[in-house]
Short mmCIF file of C-alpha atoms in Angstrom, two decimals:
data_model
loop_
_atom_site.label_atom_id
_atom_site.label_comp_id
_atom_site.label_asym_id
_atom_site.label_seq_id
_atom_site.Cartn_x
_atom_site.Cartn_y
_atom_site.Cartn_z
CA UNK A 15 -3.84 20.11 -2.93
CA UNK A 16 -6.05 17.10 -4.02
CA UNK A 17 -4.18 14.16 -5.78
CA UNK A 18 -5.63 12.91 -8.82
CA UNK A 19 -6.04 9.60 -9.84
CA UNK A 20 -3.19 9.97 -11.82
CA UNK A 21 -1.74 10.75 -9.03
CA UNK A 22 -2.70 7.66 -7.44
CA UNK A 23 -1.92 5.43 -10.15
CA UNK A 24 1.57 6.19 -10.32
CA UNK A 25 2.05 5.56 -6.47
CA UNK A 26 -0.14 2.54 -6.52
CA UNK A 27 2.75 1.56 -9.42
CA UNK A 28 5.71 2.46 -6.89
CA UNK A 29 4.48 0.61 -3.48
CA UNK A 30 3.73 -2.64 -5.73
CA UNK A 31 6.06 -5.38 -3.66
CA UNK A 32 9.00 -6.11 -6.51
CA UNK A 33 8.67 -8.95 -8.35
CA UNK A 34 10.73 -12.14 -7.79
CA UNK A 35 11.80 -14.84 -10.28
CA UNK A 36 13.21 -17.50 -7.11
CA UNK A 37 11.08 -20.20 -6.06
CA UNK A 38 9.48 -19.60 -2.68
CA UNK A 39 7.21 -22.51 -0.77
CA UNK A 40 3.48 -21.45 -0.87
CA UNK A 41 1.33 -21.72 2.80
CA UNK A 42 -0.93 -24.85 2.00
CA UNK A 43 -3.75 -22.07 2.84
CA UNK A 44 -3.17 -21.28 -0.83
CA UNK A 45 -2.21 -24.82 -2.31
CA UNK A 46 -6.03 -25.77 -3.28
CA UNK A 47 -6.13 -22.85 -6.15
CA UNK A 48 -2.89 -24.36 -7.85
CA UNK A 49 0.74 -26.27 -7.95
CA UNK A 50 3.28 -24.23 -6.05
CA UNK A 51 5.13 -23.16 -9.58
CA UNK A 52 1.47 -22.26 -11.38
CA UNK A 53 0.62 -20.26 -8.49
CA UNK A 54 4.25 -18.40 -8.44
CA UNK A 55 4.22 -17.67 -12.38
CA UNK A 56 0.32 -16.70 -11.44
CA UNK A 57 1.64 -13.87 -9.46
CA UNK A 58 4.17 -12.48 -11.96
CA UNK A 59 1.68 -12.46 -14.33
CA UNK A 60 -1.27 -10.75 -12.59
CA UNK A 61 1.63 -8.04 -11.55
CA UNK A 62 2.25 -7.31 -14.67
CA UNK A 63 -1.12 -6.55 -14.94
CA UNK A 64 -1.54 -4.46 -12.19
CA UNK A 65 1.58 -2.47 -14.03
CA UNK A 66 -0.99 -2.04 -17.48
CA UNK A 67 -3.71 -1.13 -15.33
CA UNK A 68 -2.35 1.09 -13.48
CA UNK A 69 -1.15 2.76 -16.93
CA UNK A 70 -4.31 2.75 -18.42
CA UNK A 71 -5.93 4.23 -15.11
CA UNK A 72 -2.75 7.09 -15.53
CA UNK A 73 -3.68 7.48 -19.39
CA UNK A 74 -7.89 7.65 -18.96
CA UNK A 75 -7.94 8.66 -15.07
CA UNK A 76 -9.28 12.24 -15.82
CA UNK A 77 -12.30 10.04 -17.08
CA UNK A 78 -12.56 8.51 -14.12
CA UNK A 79 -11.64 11.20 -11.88
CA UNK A 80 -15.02 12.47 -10.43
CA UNK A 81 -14.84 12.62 -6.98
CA UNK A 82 -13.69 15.96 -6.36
CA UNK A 83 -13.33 15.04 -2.33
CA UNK A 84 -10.00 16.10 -0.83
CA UNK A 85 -8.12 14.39 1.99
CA UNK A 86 -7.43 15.93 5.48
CA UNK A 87 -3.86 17.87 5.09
CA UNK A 88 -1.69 15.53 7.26
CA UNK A 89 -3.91 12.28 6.65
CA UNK A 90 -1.49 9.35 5.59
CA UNK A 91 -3.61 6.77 5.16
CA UNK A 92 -6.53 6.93 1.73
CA UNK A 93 -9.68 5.01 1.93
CA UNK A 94 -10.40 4.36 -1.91
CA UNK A 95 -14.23 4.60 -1.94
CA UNK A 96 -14.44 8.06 0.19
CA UNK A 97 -11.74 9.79 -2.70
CA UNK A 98 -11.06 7.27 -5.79
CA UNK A 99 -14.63 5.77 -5.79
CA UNK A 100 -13.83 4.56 -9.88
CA UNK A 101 -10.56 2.79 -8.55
CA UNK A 102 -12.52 1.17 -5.61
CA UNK A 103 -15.43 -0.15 -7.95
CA UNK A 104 -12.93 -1.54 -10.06
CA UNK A 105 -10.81 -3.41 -7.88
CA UNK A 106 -14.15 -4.80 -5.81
CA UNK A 107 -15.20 -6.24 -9.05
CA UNK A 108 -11.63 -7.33 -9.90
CA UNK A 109 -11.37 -9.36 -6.41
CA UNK A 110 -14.80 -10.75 -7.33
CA UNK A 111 -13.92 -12.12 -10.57
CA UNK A 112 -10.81 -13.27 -8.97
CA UNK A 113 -12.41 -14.55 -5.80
CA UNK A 114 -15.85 -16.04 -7.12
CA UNK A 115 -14.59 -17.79 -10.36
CA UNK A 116 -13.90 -21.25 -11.16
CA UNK A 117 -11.35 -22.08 -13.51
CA UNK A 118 -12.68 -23.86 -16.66
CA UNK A 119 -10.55 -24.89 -19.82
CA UNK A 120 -7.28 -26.39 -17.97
CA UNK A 121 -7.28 -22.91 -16.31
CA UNK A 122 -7.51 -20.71 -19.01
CA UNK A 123 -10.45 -19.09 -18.13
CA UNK A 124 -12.67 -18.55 -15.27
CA UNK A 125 -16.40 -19.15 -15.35
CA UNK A 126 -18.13 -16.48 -12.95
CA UNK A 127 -21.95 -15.78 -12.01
CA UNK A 128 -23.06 -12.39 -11.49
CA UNK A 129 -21.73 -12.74 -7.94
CA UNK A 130 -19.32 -10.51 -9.35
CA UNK A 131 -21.22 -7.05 -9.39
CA UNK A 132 -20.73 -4.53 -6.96
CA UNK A 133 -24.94 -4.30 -5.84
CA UNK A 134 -24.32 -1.56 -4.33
CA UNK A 135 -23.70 0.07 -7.66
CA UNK A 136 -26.04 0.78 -10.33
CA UNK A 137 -25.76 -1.05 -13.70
CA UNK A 138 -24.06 1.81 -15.35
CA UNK A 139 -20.84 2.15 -12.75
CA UNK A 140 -20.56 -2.03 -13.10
CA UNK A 141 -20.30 -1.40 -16.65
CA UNK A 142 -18.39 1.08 -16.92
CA UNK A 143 -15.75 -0.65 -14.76
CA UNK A 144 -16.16 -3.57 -16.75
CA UNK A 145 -15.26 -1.76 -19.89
CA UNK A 146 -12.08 -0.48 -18.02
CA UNK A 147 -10.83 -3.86 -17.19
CA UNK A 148 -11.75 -4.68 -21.11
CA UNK A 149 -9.23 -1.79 -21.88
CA UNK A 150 -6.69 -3.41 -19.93
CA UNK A 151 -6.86 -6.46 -21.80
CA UNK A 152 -9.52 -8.37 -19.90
CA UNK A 153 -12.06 -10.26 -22.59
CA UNK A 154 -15.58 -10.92 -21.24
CA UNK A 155 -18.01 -12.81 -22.48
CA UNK A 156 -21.49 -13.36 -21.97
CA UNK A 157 -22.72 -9.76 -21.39
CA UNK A 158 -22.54 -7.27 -23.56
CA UNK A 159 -20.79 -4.49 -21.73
CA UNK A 160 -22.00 -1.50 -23.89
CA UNK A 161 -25.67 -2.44 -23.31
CA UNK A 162 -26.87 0.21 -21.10
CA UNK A 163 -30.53 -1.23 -20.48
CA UNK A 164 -30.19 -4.52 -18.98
CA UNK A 165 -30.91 -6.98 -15.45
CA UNK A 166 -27.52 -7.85 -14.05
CA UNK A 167 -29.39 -10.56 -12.05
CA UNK A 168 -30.63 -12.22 -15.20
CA UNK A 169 -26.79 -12.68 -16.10
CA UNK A 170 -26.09 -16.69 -15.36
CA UNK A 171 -22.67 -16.73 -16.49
CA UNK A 172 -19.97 -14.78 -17.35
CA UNK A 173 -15.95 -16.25 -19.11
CA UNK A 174 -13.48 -14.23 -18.34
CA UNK A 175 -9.95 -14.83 -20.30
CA UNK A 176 -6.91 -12.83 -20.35
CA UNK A 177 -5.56 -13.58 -23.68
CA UNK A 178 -1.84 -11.68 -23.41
CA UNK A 179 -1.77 -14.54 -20.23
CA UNK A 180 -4.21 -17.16 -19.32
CA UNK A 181 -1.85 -17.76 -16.26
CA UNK A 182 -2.69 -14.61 -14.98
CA UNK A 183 -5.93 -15.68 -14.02
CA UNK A 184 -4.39 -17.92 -11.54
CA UNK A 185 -2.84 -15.27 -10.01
CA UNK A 186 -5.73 -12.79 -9.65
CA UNK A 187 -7.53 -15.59 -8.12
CA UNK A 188 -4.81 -16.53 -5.51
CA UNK A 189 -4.26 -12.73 -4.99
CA UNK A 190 -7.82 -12.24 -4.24
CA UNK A 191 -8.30 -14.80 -1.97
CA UNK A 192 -5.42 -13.49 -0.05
CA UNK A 193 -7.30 -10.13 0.35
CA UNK A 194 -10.63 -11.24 1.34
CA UNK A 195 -9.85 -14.45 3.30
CA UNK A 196 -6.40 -13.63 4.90
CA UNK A 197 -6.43 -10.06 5.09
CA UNK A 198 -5.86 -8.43 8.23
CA UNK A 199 -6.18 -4.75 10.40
CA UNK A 200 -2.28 -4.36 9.69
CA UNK A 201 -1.57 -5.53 6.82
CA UNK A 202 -4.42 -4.23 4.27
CA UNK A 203 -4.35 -3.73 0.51
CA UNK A 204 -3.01 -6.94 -0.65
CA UNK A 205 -4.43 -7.49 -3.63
CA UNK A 206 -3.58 -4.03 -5.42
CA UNK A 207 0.15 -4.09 -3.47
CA UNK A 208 0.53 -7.92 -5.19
CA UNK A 209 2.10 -8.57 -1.88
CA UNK A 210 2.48 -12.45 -2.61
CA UNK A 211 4.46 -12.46 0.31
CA UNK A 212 1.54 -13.39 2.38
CA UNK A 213 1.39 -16.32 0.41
CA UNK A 214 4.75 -17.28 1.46
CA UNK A 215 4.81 -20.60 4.03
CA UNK A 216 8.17 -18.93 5.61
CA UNK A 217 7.25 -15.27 6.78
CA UNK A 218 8.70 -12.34 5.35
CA UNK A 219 12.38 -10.95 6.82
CA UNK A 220 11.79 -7.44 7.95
CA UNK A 221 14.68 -6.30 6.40
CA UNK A 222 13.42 -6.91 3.02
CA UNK A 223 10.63 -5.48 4.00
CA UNK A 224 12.31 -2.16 4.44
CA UNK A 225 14.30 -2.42 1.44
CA UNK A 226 11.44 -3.06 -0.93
CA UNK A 227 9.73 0.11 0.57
CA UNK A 228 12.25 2.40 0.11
CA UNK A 229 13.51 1.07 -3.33
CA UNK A 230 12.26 4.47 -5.10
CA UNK A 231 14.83 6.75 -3.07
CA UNK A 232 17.95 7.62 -3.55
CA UNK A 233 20.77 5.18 -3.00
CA UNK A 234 22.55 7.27 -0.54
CA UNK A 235 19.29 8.50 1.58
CA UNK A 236 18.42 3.96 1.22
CA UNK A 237 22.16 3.38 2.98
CA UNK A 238 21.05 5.76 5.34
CA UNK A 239 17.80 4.53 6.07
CA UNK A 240 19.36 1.09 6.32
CA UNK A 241 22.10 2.19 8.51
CA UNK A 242 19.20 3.36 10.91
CA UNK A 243 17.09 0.23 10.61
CA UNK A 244 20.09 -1.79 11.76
CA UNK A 245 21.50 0.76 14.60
CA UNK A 246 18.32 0.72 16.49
CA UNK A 247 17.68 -3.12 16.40
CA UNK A 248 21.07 -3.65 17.54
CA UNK A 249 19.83 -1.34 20.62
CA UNK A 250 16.94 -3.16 20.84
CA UNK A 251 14.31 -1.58 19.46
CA UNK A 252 11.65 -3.57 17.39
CA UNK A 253 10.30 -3.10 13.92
CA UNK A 254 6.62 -3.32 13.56
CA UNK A 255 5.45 -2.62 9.79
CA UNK A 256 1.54 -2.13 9.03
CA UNK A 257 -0.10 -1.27 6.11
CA UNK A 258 -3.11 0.44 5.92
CA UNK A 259 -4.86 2.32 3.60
CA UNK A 260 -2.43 2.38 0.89
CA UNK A 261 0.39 4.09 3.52
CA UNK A 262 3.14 1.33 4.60
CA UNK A 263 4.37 2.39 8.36
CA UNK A 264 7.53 0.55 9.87
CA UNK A 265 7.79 1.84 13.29
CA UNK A 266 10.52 1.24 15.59
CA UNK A 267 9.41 0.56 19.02
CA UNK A 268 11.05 0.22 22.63
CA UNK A 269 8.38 -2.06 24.87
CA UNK A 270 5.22 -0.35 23.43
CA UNK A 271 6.62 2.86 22.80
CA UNK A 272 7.05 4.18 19.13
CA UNK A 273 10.33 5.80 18.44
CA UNK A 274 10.36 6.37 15.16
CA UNK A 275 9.24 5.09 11.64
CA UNK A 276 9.78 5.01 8.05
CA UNK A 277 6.30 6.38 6.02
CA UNK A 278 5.25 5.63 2.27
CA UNK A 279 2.09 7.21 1.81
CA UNK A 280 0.40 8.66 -1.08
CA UNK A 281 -0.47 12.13 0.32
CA UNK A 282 2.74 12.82 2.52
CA UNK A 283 5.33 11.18 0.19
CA UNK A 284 8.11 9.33 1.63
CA UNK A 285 9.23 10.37 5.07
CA UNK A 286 10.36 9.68 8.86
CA UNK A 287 8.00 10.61 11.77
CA UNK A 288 9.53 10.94 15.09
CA UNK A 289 7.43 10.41 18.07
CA UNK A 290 9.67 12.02 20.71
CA UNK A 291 8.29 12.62 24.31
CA UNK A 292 11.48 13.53 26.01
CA UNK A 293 13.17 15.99 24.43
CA UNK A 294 12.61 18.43 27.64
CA UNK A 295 15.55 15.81 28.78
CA UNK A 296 18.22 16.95 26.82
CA UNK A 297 17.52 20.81 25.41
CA UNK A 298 21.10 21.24 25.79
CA UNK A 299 21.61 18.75 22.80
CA UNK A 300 18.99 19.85 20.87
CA UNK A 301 20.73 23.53 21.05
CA UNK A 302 23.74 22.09 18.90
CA UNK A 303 21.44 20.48 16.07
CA UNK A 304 20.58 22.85 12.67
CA UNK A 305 17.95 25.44 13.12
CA UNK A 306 15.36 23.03 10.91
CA UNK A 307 15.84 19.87 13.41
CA UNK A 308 15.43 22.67 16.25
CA UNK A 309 12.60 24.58 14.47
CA UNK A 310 10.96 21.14 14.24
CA UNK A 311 11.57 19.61 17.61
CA UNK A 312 10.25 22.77 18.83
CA UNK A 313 7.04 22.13 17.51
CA UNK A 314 6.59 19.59 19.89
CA UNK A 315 4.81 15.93 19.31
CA UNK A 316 1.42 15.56 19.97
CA UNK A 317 -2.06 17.02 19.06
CA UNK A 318 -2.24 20.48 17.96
CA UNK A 319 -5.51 20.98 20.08
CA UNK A 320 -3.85 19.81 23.41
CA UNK A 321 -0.85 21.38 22.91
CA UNK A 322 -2.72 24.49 22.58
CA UNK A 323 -2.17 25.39 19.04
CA UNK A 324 -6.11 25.98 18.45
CA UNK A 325 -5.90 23.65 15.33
CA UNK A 326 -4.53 20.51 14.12
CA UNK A 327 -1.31 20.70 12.87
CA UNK A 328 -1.01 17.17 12.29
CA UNK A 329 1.87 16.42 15.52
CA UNK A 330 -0.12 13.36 16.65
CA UNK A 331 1.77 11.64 13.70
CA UNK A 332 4.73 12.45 14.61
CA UNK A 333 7.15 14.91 13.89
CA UNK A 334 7.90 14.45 10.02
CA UNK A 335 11.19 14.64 8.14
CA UNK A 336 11.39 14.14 4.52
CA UNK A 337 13.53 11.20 2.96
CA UNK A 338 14.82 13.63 0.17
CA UNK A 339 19.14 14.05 -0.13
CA UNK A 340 18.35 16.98 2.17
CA UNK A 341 18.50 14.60 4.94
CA UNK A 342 21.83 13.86 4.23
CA UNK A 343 22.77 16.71 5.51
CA UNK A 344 21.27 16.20 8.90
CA UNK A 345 21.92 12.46 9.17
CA UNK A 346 24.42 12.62 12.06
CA UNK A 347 21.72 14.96 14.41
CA UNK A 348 18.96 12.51 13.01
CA UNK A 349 20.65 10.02 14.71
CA UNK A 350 22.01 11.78 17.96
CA UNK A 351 18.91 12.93 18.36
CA UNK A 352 17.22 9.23 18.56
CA UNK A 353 19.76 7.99 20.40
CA UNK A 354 19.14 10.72 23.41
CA UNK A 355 15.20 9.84 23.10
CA UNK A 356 15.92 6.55 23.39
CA UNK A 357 18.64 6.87 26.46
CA UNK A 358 16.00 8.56 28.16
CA UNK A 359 13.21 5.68 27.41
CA UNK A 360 15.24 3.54 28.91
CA UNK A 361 15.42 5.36 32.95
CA UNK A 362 11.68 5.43 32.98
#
């Protein structure tokens, strides 16, 4: 079943990185937009309005909603301008404003040229977005965004104040910058995430990392979670988080190997995959675990095609278990189960 935009908003809302009131030293990468504690309240600000966009996108998204394009079943990753091409246009012209601007009146505004179009689009989708971000509280002046009929290349400059926060504008720029200049393969969608945490000097503690992620679930499946995080880097096994088309992935790895990881992701929910190779190893094990760990090992990891299935079945992502309270009641096997794969990683 296709998620709506709705849909999206509301998860775009939950995998925001939590917003932090303690002071935290800036990478002089970002020092030239602003002072440390402008640039720090900048962020706060422009998170808050992610938050109102996102609820206006909820409110008005079966406007918007057009592209009737549905992902592949066990997909976990969404690519914004194949399925939510309204949300795509938006944020492109967002970043651009953000990005392209120059702050004018002691930073209460930013002066823009019409760099910050998306020419790809015709002048009705740049207008139209522009309205949206002028129903989120966005004032522009210096084109008149109803006019239908008009040469966006004729436009020489455009003011763009957020009146509810002029220091906002200091963080969409920072934010923005952070996205386009400092963005990288594994850690993507900065600017809609507000993950200022790229803009820290001191990098991120995994741990944190993992706890921000999971902050949605319930507190006994987080202790759990947690409890696993810690027993398998006390074994040794790293933690490698990437984020890539709107789905976080923290995998736990022995050498090069992935074990298993912890999955946000818009179309699959919240859930572990397990990437288990061995489990021919220890069958007499798996024999003592609940028919659903059995039923699912016995699925076997890998691709549906090559393991004969005729279809894809979606096993080259790993063998998925959800991060409801059901999992509770496996938690024990979960983690005898893990500990045999990884016994047996270790003779090869």
């Amino acid at each position: 079943m296709r998620k709506t935009l709705q849909d999206v908003a509301s998860y775009l809302k939950e995998i925001m990185v939590p917003e932090t009131h303690e002071a935290y030293a800036i990478n002089p990468a970002y020092t030239n937009v602003s002072l440390e504690e402008s640039i720090q309240e900048g962020v706060l600000a422009f998170r808050a309005f992610l938050v109102r966009l996102y609820d206006v996108l909820y409110a008005k998204g079966d406007v918007y909603d057009s592209s009737k394009k549905v992902a592949h079943e066990y997909e976990n990753r969404t690519t914004l301008s194949v399925y939510y091409p309204f949300l795509h246009n938006v944020s492109t012209i967002l970043m651009n404003i953000g990005y392209h601007g120059m702050p004018v009146e002691n930073t209460q505004s930013l002066a823009c040229g019409n760099t910050v179009f998306n020419g790809k689009l015709p002048v009705s989708k740049n207008l139209e977005c522009l309205r949206f971000l002028a129903d989120c509280g966005i004032c522009i002046d210096g084109i008149d965004i109803n006019e239908k009929k008009q040469n966006l290349s004729d436009i020489k400059t455009i003011k763009i104040t957020y009146p509810d926060n002029p220091t906002m504008l200091t963080g969409l720029k920072v934010m923005a910058i952070a996205e386009i200049d400092h963005g990288t393969l594994v850690n993507q969608d900065i600017f809609l995430r507000c993950d200022y945490r790229v803009l820290k000097k001191d990098e991120t503690d995994v741990l944190s990392i993992v706890q921000d992620t999971i902050k949605h679930l319930s507190a006994d499946v987080q202790d759990f979670i947690l409890q696993l995080h810690q027993r398998y880097l006390d074994k040794g096994l790293t933690c490698v988080v990437e984020v890539k088309g709107f789905h976080i992935y923290m995998k736990y790895c022995y050498k090069r190997k992935d074990l298993w990881g912890i999955n946000a992701s818009l179309n699959n929910g919240y859930h572990i995959n397990v990437k288990s190779t061995k489990t021919h190893e220890y069958t007499d094990t798996i024999k003592t675990f609940p028919p659903i760990l059995q039923e699912l090992i016995a699925k076997g990891y890998g691709c549906g095609r090559k393991r004969e299935i005729g279809h894809c079945d979606g096993g080259c992502r790993g063998l998925p278990i959800s991060l409801d309270d059901s999992v509770l009641d496996i938690r024990d096997d979960i983690e005898t189960w893990f500990d045999q794969e990884f016994s047996c990683l270790q003779k090869k």
